[in-house]
């Protein structure tokens, strides 16, 4: 069997310039402009590779909308403002959120919807759902206005670097060509950089004391996003709500994973065909945001957060208008989003607000 164009491209690059850091590999696998995973398909839903909270139930987007409405109102209803979403997927979350905002007409009127999205396939889906949006490839082109921002399962898709502790110091995990690799059929393996880091300063503090063999992760792209969001909120006001799976405290450990057709797969097999993600290090994001000069709230577990925002009442209300089958679906969605053994505990919410803003709901 001959490999697709992306593995061949990556293999050629490695053959020419040597093993590549994991973040470079991940960026190509997910975001290569022509052959990257997100560029070529809609990965969401039962027929795709994974599903997300907004695709499970409209309640998720509605409650996030009401959270933003509360933050906007209590910051004095700044008008106009940027209502932004990072990686909006199919546009479902924003559509549900905007529907909930009909309860706050002045906010709906003041909102200019902006999407940060790189996938042409998903952009097309978003255009169907939210035709009035403006699209950006990167966050830095958003207008300099009060920023009310949401991001669900965006940060987990940003590339990470990994380092392994050895008796020589911390060595970076690089992607190399494995034994028996050919031009038509490349095989990727992970190797250690020959030279260790000169200093462990760039690694999370809590990971530095790991034993030999321990793995530390950093996501420079995530930290750059956190810094940009925080700086805008500090300078123009607003609030950000970030929901994702990850850990509250930085720690050593390998969280890189790949999913293909709702099954775990190897991140090094068939780049471009599987969704590759890593857990979000909320402590690292929080540190960067605080340093930029905003308040950081949470992280709190998704189940707890949604309960606090009233998901039980919302489910009850929806059930009064539902038939028996729909009522069962609402109950199942409620359980998936909030139960500790489903998405309720692994997923977490964190919020950024200006230092002089009131405490946001749910934290
Ligand atoms: N938020 C949606 C989709 C999550 S999937 C939901 O909850 O259903 C990740 C999303 O981020 C996709 O829309 C993907 O195309 C986008 N994305 C991934 N990496 C990106 C990047 N570097 N820049 C912009 N968008 C990106």
PDB file of N, CA, C and O in Angstrom, residues 302-346:
ATOM      1  N   UNK A 302     -16.506  20.512  34.375  1.00  0.00           N
ATOM      2  CA  UNK A 302     -17.625  20.872  33.486  1.00  0.00           C
ATOM      3  C   UNK A 302     -18.985  20.532  34.102  1.00  0.00           C
ATOM      4  O   UNK A 302     -19.929  21.324  34.002  1.00  0.00           O
ATOM      5  N   UNK A 303     -19.080  19.369  34.749  1.00  0.00           N
ATOM      6  CA  UNK A 303     -20.357  18.945  35.326  1.00  0.00           C
ATOM      7  C   UNK A 303     -20.838  19.942  36.373  1.00  0.00           C
ATOM      8  O   UNK A 303     -21.987  20.382  36.375  1.00  0.00           O
ATOM      9  N   UNK A 304     -19.909  20.301  37.236  1.00  0.00           N
ATOM     10  CA  UNK A 304     -20.200  21.234  38.323  1.00  0.00           C
ATOM     11  C   UNK A 304     -20.579  22.604  37.739  1.00  0.00           C
ATOM     12  O   UNK A 304     -21.525  23.251  38.179  1.00  0.00           O
ATOM     13  N   UNK A 305     -19.840  23.037  36.738  1.00  0.00           N
ATOM     14  CA  UNK A 305     -20.046  24.341  36.105  1.00  0.00           C
ATOM     15  C   UNK A 305     -21.439  24.402  35.466  1.00  0.00           C
ATOM     16  O   UNK A 305     -22.204  25.344  35.691  1.00  0.00           O
ATOM     17  N   UNK A 306     -21.788  23.378  34.694  1.00  0.00           N
ATOM     18  CA  UNK A 306     -23.085  23.387  34.004  1.00  0.00           C
ATOM     19  C   UNK A 306     -24.233  23.296  35.008  1.00  0.00           C
ATOM     20  O   UNK A 306     -25.284  23.901  34.828  1.00  0.00           O
ATOM     21  N   UNK A 307     -24.028  22.539  36.086  1.00  0.00           N
ATOM     22  CA  UNK A 307     -25.066  22.448  37.132  1.00  0.00           C
ATOM     23  C   UNK A 307     -25.269  23.823  37.757  1.00  0.00           C
ATOM     24  O   UNK A 307     -26.396  24.260  37.966  1.00  0.00           O
ATOM     25  N   UNK A 308     -24.166  24.485  38.031  1.00  0.00           N
ATOM     26  CA  UNK A 308     -24.231  25.808  38.642  1.00  0.00           C
ATOM     27  C   UNK A 308     -24.963  26.800  37.730  1.00  0.00           C
ATOM     28  O   UNK A 308     -25.644  27.706  38.196  1.00  0.00           O
ATOM     29  N   UNK A 309     -24.802  26.644  36.424  1.00  0.00           N
ATOM     30  CA  UNK A 309     -25.475  27.548  35.485  1.00  0.00           C
ATOM     31  C   UNK A 309     -26.927  27.128  35.244  1.00  0.00           C
ATOM     32  O   UNK A 309     -27.650  27.798  34.510  1.00  0.00           O
ATOM     33  N   UNK A 310     -27.360  26.003  35.836  1.00  0.00           N
ATOM     34  CA  UNK A 310     -28.777  25.642  35.765  1.00  0.00           C
ATOM     35  C   UNK A 310     -29.140  24.633  34.694  1.00  0.00           C
ATOM     36  O   UNK A 310     -30.250  24.654  34.172  1.00  0.00           O
ATOM     37  N   UNK A 311     -28.224  23.686  34.385  1.00  0.00           N
ATOM     38  CA  UNK A 311     -28.538  22.727  33.314  1.00  0.00           C
ATOM     39  C   UNK A 311     -29.706  21.805  33.681  1.00  0.00           C
ATOM     40  O   UNK A 311     -30.479  21.403  32.814  1.00  0.00           O
ATOM     41  N   UNK A 312     -29.865  21.517  34.980  1.00  0.00           N
ATOM     42  CA  UNK A 312     -30.971  20.627  35.386  1.00  0.00           C
ATOM     43  C   UNK A 312     -32.327  21.275  35.106  1.00  0.00           C
ATOM     44  O   UNK A 312     -33.246  20.636  34.601  1.00  0.00           O
ATOM     45  N   UNK A 313     -32.429  22.568  35.437  1.00  0.00           N
ATOM     46  CA  UNK A 313     -33.672  23.299  35.192  1.00  0.00           C
ATOM     47  C   UNK A 313     -33.948  23.397  33.698  1.00  0.00           C
ATOM     48  O   UNK A 313     -35.077  23.250  33.241  1.00  0.00           O
ATOM     49  N   UNK A 314     -32.878  23.649  32.932  1.00  0.00           N
ATOM     50  CA  UNK A 314     -33.020  23.776  31.481  1.00  0.00           C
ATOM     51  C   UNK A 314     -33.504  22.447  30.880  1.00  0.00           C
ATOM     52  O   UNK A 314     -34.371  22.421  30.003  1.00  0.00           O
ATOM     53  N   UNK A 315     -32.936  21.338  31.362  1.00  0.00           N
ATOM     54  CA  UNK A 315     -33.338  20.015  30.858  1.00  0.00           C
ATOM     55  C   UNK A 315     -34.810  19.758  31.182  1.00  0.00           C
ATOM     56  O   UNK A 315     -35.570  19.265  30.336  1.00  0.00           O
ATOM     57  N   UNK A 316     -35.217  20.111  32.388  1.00  0.00           N
ATOM     58  CA  UNK A 316     -36.612  19.909  32.807  1.00  0.00           C
ATOM     59  C   UNK A 316     -37.549  20.695  31.890  1.00  0.00           C
ATOM     60  O   UNK A 316     -38.567  20.196  31.433  1.00  0.00           O
ATOM     61  N   UNK A 317     -37.166  21.937  31.639  1.00  0.00           N
ATOM     62  CA  UNK A 317     -37.986  22.825  30.797  1.00  0.00           C
ATOM     63  C   UNK A 317     -38.108  22.234  29.379  1.00  0.00           C
ATOM     64  O   UNK A 317     -39.197  22.175  28.815  1.00  0.00           O
ATOM     65  N   UNK A 318     -36.981  21.772  28.827  1.00  0.00           N
ATOM     66  CA  UNK A 318     -37.009  21.189  27.472  1.00  0.00           C
ATOM     67  C   UNK A 318     -37.894  19.950  27.444  1.00  0.00           C
ATOM     68  O   UNK A 318     -38.581  19.692  26.455  1.00  0.00           O
ATOM     69  N   UNK A 319     -37.877  19.196  28.543  1.00  0.00           N
ATOM     70  CA  UNK A 319     -38.647  17.947  28.573  1.00  0.00           C
ATOM     71  C   UNK A 319     -40.152  18.198  28.580  1.00  0.00           C
ATOM     72  O   UNK A 319     -40.924  17.358  28.111  1.00  0.00           O
ATOM     73  N   UNK A 320     -40.576  19.376  29.081  1.00  0.00           N
ATOM     74  CA  UNK A 320     -42.020  19.664  29.084  1.00  0.00           C
ATOM     75  C   UNK A 320     -42.539  19.795  27.648  1.00  0.00           C
ATOM     76  O   UNK A 320     -43.716  19.629  27.401  1.00  0.00           O
ATOM     77  N   UNK A 321     -41.637  20.102  26.694  1.00  0.00           N
ATOM     78  CA  UNK A 321     -42.076  20.245  25.295  1.00  0.00           C
ATOM     79  C   UNK A 321     -41.668  19.034  24.464  1.00  0.00           C
ATOM     80  O   UNK A 321     -41.720  19.073  23.234  1.00  0.00           O
ATOM     81  N   UNK A 322     -41.199  17.976  25.095  1.00  0.00           N
ATOM     82  CA  UNK A 322     -40.635  16.843  24.346  1.00  0.00           C
ATOM     83  C   UNK A 322     -41.543  15.624  24.399  1.00  0.00           C
ATOM     84  O   UNK A 322     -42.293  15.443  25.365  1.00  0.00           O
ATOM     85  N   UNK A 323     -41.447  14.790  23.354  1.00  0.00           N
ATOM     86  CA  UNK A 323     -42.126  13.489  23.447  1.00  0.00           C
ATOM     87  C   UNK A 323     -41.228  12.529  24.226  1.00  0.00           C
ATOM     88  O   UNK A 323     -40.128  12.900  24.643  1.00  0.00           O
ATOM     89  N   UNK A 324     -41.714  11.287  24.385  1.00  0.00           N
ATOM     90  CA  UNK A 324     -41.005  10.365  25.278  1.00  0.00           C
ATOM     91  C   UNK A 324     -39.578  10.101  24.824  1.00  0.00           C
ATOM     92  O   UNK A 324     -38.648  10.098  25.624  1.00  0.00           O
ATOM     93  N   UNK A 325     -39.419   9.902  23.516  1.00  0.00           N
ATOM     94  CA  UNK A 325     -38.088   9.597  22.990  1.00  0.00           C
ATOM     95  C   UNK A 325     -37.158  10.799  23.155  1.00  0.00           C
ATOM     96  O   UNK A 325     -36.004  10.658  23.561  1.00  0.00           O
ATOM     97  N   UNK A 326     -37.695  11.988  22.852  1.00  0.00           N
ATOM     98  CA  UNK A 326     -36.873  13.203  23.018  1.00  0.00           C
ATOM     99  C   UNK A 326     -36.495  13.402  24.480  1.00  0.00           C
ATOM    100  O   UNK A 326     -35.377  13.809  24.793  1.00  0.00           O
ATOM    101  N   UNK A 327     -37.416  13.108  25.378  1.00  0.00           N
ATOM    102  CA  UNK A 327     -37.136  13.256  26.809  1.00  0.00           C
ATOM    103  C   UNK A 327     -36.002  12.322  27.231  1.00  0.00           C
ATOM    104  O   UNK A 327     -35.123  12.704  28.007  1.00  0.00           O
ATOM    105  N   UNK A 328     -36.014  11.108  26.666  1.00  0.00           N
ATOM    106  CA  UNK A 328     -34.927  10.171  26.975  1.00  0.00           C
ATOM    107  C   UNK A 328     -33.595  10.704  26.452  1.00  0.00           C
ATOM    108  O   UNK A 328     -32.561  10.594  27.106  1.00  0.00           O
ATOM    109  N   UNK A 329     -33.636  11.328  25.265  1.00  0.00           N
ATOM    110  CA  UNK A 329     -32.406  11.895  24.693  1.00  0.00           C
ATOM    111  C   UNK A 329     -31.876  13.049  25.546  1.00  0.00           C
ATOM    112  O   UNK A 329     -30.663  13.198  25.721  1.00  0.00           O
ATOM    113  N   UNK A 330     -32.790  13.872  26.051  1.00  0.00           N
ATOM    114  CA  UNK A 330     -32.370  14.994  26.905  1.00  0.00           C
ATOM    115  C   UNK A 330     -31.701  14.471  28.170  1.00  0.00           C
ATOM    116  O   UNK A 330     -30.644  14.952  28.580  1.00  0.00           O
ATOM    117  N   UNK A 331     -32.303  13.434  28.766  1.00  0.00           N
ATOM    118  CA  UNK A 331     -31.709  12.843  29.968  1.00  0.00           C
ATOM    119  C   UNK A 331     -30.333  12.256  29.679  1.00  0.00           C
ATOM    120  O   UNK A 331     -29.393  12.415  30.467  1.00  0.00           O
ATOM    121  N   UNK A 332     -30.209  11.591  28.518  1.00  0.00           N
ATOM    122  CA  UNK A 332     -28.927  10.979  28.161  1.00  0.00           C
ATOM    123  C   UNK A 332     -27.864  12.062  27.943  1.00  0.00           C
ATOM    124  O   UNK A 332     -26.710  11.919  28.372  1.00  0.00           O
ATOM    125  N   UNK A 333     -28.250  13.167  27.289  1.00  0.00           N
ATOM    126  CA  UNK A 333     -27.310  14.259  27.036  1.00  0.00           C
ATOM    127  C   UNK A 333     -26.871  14.896  28.347  1.00  0.00           C
ATOM    128  O   UNK A 333     -25.682  15.176  28.555  1.00  0.00           O
ATOM    129  N   UNK A 334     -27.835  15.099  29.231  1.00  0.00           N
ATOM    130  CA  UNK A 334     -27.529  15.686  30.544  1.00  0.00           C
ATOM    131  C   UNK A 334     -26.486  14.834  31.262  1.00  0.00           C
ATOM    132  O   UNK A 334     -25.510  15.352  31.822  1.00  0.00           O
ATOM    133  N   UNK A 335     -26.679  13.512  31.184  1.00  0.00           N
ATOM    134  CA  UNK A 335     -25.753  12.601  31.857  1.00  0.00           C
ATOM    135  C   UNK A 335     -24.373  12.672  31.199  1.00  0.00           C
ATOM    136  O   UNK A 335     -23.353  12.755  31.887  1.00  0.00           O
ATOM    137  N   UNK A 336     -24.346  12.659  29.874  1.00  0.00           N
ATOM    138  CA  UNK A 336     -23.039  12.689  29.181  1.00  0.00           C
ATOM    139  C   UNK A 336     -22.260  13.944  29.504  1.00  0.00           C
ATOM    140  O   UNK A 336     -21.044  13.917  29.689  1.00  0.00           O
ATOM    141  N   UNK A 337     -22.948  15.067  29.572  1.00  0.00           N
ATOM    142  CA  UNK A 337     -22.248  16.335  29.795  1.00  0.00           C
ATOM    143  C   UNK A 337     -21.796  16.513  31.237  1.00  0.00           C
ATOM    144  O   UNK A 337     -20.817  17.213  31.489  1.00  0.00           O
ATOM    145  N   UNK A 338     -22.536  15.897  32.186  1.00  0.00           N
ATOM    146  CA  UNK A 338     -22.263  16.228  33.593  1.00  0.00           C
ATOM    147  C   UNK A 338     -21.738  15.072  34.444  1.00  0.00           C
ATOM    148  O   UNK A 338     -21.091  15.324  35.461  1.00  0.00           O
ATOM    149  N   UNK A 339     -22.012  13.820  34.079  1.00  0.00           N
ATOM    150  CA  UNK A 339     -21.613  12.710  34.958  1.00  0.00           C
ATOM    151  C   UNK A 339     -20.096  12.644  35.077  1.00  0.00           C
ATOM    152  O   UNK A 339     -19.379  12.864  34.095  1.00  0.00           O
ATOM    153  N   UNK A 340     -19.633  12.323  36.273  1.00  0.00           N
ATOM    154  CA  UNK A 340     -18.188  12.324  36.526  1.00  0.00           C
ATOM    155  C   UNK A 340     -17.467  11.267  35.700  1.00  0.00           C
ATOM    156  O   UNK A 340     -16.309  11.454  35.326  1.00  0.00           O
ATOM    157  N   UNK A 341     -18.139  10.159  35.400  1.00  0.00           N
ATOM    158  CA  UNK A 341     -17.463   9.124  34.615  1.00  0.00           C
ATOM    159  C   UNK A 341     -17.649   9.341  33.111  1.00  0.00           C
ATOM    160  O   UNK A 341     -17.252   8.517  32.303  1.00  0.00           O
ATOM    161  N   UNK A 342     -18.290  10.446  32.730  1.00  0.00           N
ATOM    162  CA  UNK A 342     -18.372  10.787  31.299  1.00  0.00           C
ATOM    163  C   UNK A 342     -17.596  12.085  31.074  1.00  0.00           C
ATOM    164  O   UNK A 342     -16.426  12.126  31.379  1.00  0.00           O
ATOM    165  N   UNK A 343     -18.252  13.169  30.600  1.00  0.00           N
ATOM    166  CA  UNK A 343     -17.479  14.385  30.338  1.00  0.00           C
ATOM    167  C   UNK A 343     -17.404  15.318  31.556  1.00  0.00           C
ATOM    168  O   UNK A 343     -16.683  16.312  31.537  1.00  0.00           O
ATOM    169  N   UNK A 344     -18.165  15.010  32.593  1.00  0.00           N
ATOM    170  CA  UNK A 344     -18.354  15.948  33.701  1.00  0.00           C
ATOM    171  C   UNK A 344     -17.104  16.325  34.464  1.00  0.00           C
ATOM    172  O   UNK A 344     -16.988  17.437  34.967  1.00  0.00           O
ATOM    173  N   UNK A 345     -16.141  15.405  34.536  1.00  0.00           N
ATOM    174  CA  UNK A 345     -14.998  15.635  35.399  1.00  0.00           C
ATOM    175  C   UNK A 345     -13.709  15.898  34.616  1.00  0.00           C
ATOM    176  O   UNK A 345     -12.927  16.783  34.963  1.00  0.00           O
ATOM    177  N   UNK A 346     -13.483  15.158  33.544  1.00  0.00           N
ATOM    178  CA  UNK A 346     -12.272  15.351  32.740  1.00  0.00           C
ATOM    179  C   UNK A 346     -12.286  16.739  32.077  1.00  0.00           C
ATOM    180  O   UNK A 346     -11.266  17.421  31.994  1.00  0.00           O
TER     181      UNK A 346
END
